[in-house]
């Protein structure tokens, strides 16, 4: 049943909701993965890396410049986006996928306008709404889930957080999150080593199970 649902969602994804960017380049998906407000924490195939990013300048620039496809999904903090226009341009130029990193989940219950304000910052830099959103603590109150669903932005958590330690045994649909903040920061060199040592997929391949090549993980 799960495979049938994912196949149906993938068909809708490819047939109806892909639109080209203004530059005629990468296809940009716009859709709700779930049929009702919910949080995605695991896919159906392979493994993906996501990076929560709210800090860094020169070291982040060097790391972004060395990344090879399939790229990890970057969750960018709105304040960091405002401080880093050059890095935003670099991510756009290299077609690195960027999602929106929010605040702690509890704040959205007390500040109902916060999500719209953060989405507006993202739109200002990328010209479109983010496809994915994550809170810094991966807590998604029901009110926030509803807001995201109505905004057609998917709530994406993770299967596990990685801090540079040992990886788990192979688990289909694994979504790893890596933290790169001022107070909680995994060395980006370790992230590069992780990406080089294992075969990871783009997040859409993990969610929809469309990759056909044999992959080894870990």
XYZ file of C-alpha atoms in Angstrom:
218
model
C 0.000 0.000 0.000
C 2.859 2.341 0.904
C 4.622 1.676 -2.417
C 1.377 2.278 -4.311
C 0.856 5.586 -2.522
C 4.417 6.710 -3.227
C 4.086 5.722 -6.875
C 0.853 7.690 -7.153
C 2.456 10.706 -5.538
C 5.441 10.454 -7.857
C 3.149 10.307 -10.879
C 1.372 13.453 -9.722
C 4.763 15.015 -9.036
C 6.055 14.375 -12.554
C 2.818 14.893 -14.474
C 1.273 17.975 -12.925
C 3.397 20.000 -10.543
C 6.810 20.526 -12.102
C 7.449 24.035 -13.396
C 10.592 25.452 -15.002
C 12.559 28.197 -13.334
C 12.625 31.606 -15.010
C 16.103 30.834 -16.329
C 14.897 27.725 -18.130
C 17.132 25.512 -16.019
C 16.302 23.077 -13.261
C 12.722 21.896 -12.860
C 11.216 23.259 -9.665
C 8.627 21.049 -7.935
C 5.676 22.716 -6.191
C 3.428 20.309 -4.346
C 2.281 18.819 -1.058
C 3.692 15.345 -0.578
C 1.188 14.426 2.121
C -2.583 14.451 1.686
C -3.081 16.227 5.012
C -0.867 18.199 7.426
C 1.944 15.900 8.536
C 5.718 15.673 9.012
C 7.962 13.560 6.758
C 10.856 11.902 8.594
C 11.736 9.032 6.257
C 11.584 8.171 2.567
C 11.260 4.859 0.763
C 14.628 4.277 -0.924
C 18.327 4.888 -0.347
C 19.579 7.643 1.950
C 19.868 11.433 1.805
C 21.866 14.058 3.689
C 20.394 17.383 4.778
C 22.361 20.223 6.378
C 20.826 22.766 8.774
C 22.809 25.942 8.165
C 22.693 29.176 10.163
C 26.360 30.078 10.572
C 29.493 30.469 8.504
C 30.949 32.446 5.640
C 34.311 31.604 4.057
C 34.341 27.959 5.158
C 30.786 27.508 3.914
C 31.700 29.140 0.593
C 34.616 26.736 0.121
C 32.426 23.767 1.024
C 29.599 24.779 -1.321
C 32.100 25.271 -4.133
C 33.421 21.720 -3.744
C 30.081 19.914 -3.495
C 29.304 17.323 -6.147
C 25.896 16.094 -7.271
C 23.744 14.581 -5.973
C 23.814 17.503 -3.566
C 22.676 17.416 0.039
C 19.579 19.479 0.781
C 20.541 22.714 2.555
C 18.121 24.068 5.154
C 19.069 27.747 5.340
C 18.195 30.060 8.220
C 16.471 33.308 7.088
C 18.903 35.553 8.999
C 21.830 33.694 7.454
C 20.316 34.202 4.004
C 20.096 37.938 4.685
C 23.746 38.017 5.776
C 25.031 35.888 2.897
C 23.849 37.195 -0.500
C 27.033 35.975 -2.182
C 26.520 32.433 -0.919
C 22.883 32.536 -2.021
C 24.086 33.421 -5.529
C 26.571 30.554 -5.408
C 23.878 28.034 -4.450
C 21.594 29.296 -7.194
C 24.428 29.207 -9.741
C 25.314 25.615 -8.831
C 21.650 24.483 -8.575
C 22.184 23.330 -4.992
C 18.757 22.633 -3.463
C 17.892 24.995 -0.624
C 15.028 24.625 1.843
C 13.978 26.895 4.704
C 15.193 26.422 8.271
C 12.880 27.931 10.851
C 13.063 28.602 14.573
C 12.113 26.307 17.444
C 8.715 24.732 16.932
C 7.154 26.299 20.020
C 7.649 29.827 18.680
C 5.117 29.269 15.911
C 2.356 28.723 18.448
C 3.093 32.094 20.035
C 3.993 33.993 16.839
C 1.427 33.124 14.129
C 2.999 35.511 11.590
C 6.525 34.142 11.967
C 6.253 31.469 9.274
C 4.931 33.911 6.671
C 7.728 36.342 7.496
C 10.376 33.647 7.080
C 8.873 32.378 3.831
C 8.893 35.972 2.557
C 12.660 36.185 3.196
C 13.183 32.975 1.242
C 11.052 34.236 -1.656
C 13.021 37.484 -1.704
C 16.236 35.552 -2.369
C 15.017 32.662 -4.540
C 11.946 34.051 -6.273
C 9.681 31.215 -5.108
C 8.444 29.547 -1.962
C 10.568 26.787 -0.412
C 9.554 23.226 -1.129
C 10.647 22.020 2.326
C 10.688 23.519 5.816
C 12.233 22.328 9.072
C 12.304 23.770 12.574
C 15.638 23.856 14.375
C 14.472 21.349 16.989
C 12.403 19.320 14.479
C 9.288 19.940 16.565
C 6.226 20.691 14.430
C 3.144 21.748 16.424
C -0.190 20.956 14.787
C -0.850 24.634 14.105
C 2.476 24.887 12.262
C 1.760 21.720 10.275
C -1.539 23.233 9.152
C 0.122 26.521 8.193
C 2.731 24.716 6.131
C 0.168 22.543 4.393
C -1.925 25.562 3.437
C 1.217 27.315 2.157
C 2.107 24.211 0.088
C 5.414 23.817 1.905
C 6.342 20.352 3.128
C 7.356 19.747 6.754
C 10.524 17.656 6.546
C 12.171 16.329 9.678
C 14.859 13.662 9.677
C 15.288 10.017 10.569
C 18.357 10.808 12.663
C 20.806 13.603 13.442
C 24.459 12.963 12.580
C 27.243 14.617 14.572
C 30.246 12.982 12.926
C 29.949 9.623 14.645
C 29.280 6.133 13.348
C 26.529 5.715 10.790
C 23.691 3.263 11.362
C 23.330 0.086 9.374
C 21.644 0.392 6.013
C 18.092 1.615 6.363
C 15.976 2.353 3.318
C 14.651 5.898 3.181
C 17.106 7.260 5.755
C 17.198 11.061 6.025
C 20.248 12.336 7.911
C 20.396 15.870 9.291
C 23.674 17.634 10.070
C 23.843 20.768 12.233
C 26.007 23.758 11.348
C 25.174 26.552 13.786
C 27.300 28.835 15.928
C 26.712 26.790 19.087
C 26.197 23.349 17.553
C 28.444 22.732 14.594
C 29.657 19.645 12.754
C 32.883 20.259 10.859
C 32.059 20.636 7.167
C 35.183 18.629 6.320
C 33.562 15.688 8.072
C 30.423 16.257 6.041
C 32.491 16.179 2.837
C 34.149 12.954 3.987
C 30.719 11.488 4.691
C 29.461 12.404 1.227
C 32.597 11.019 -0.437
C 32.636 7.749 1.486
C 29.011 6.748 0.873
C 26.477 6.870 -1.929
C 23.686 9.275 -1.100
C 20.729 10.323 -3.237
C 18.888 13.569 -3.827
C 16.016 14.008 -1.381
C 13.335 13.479 -4.060
C 14.888 10.144 -5.041
C 14.757 9.048 -1.405
C 11.174 10.213 -0.914
C 9.801 8.774 -4.147
C 12.099 5.802 -4.663
C 12.925 6.601 -8.292
C 16.664 5.788 -8.278
C 17.440 2.727 -10.407
C 21.215 2.344 -9.946
C 22.662 0.004 -7.345
C 23.791 1.942 -4.286
C 25.990 0.936 -1.379
C 25.324 2.319 2.090
C 26.988 2.667 4.436
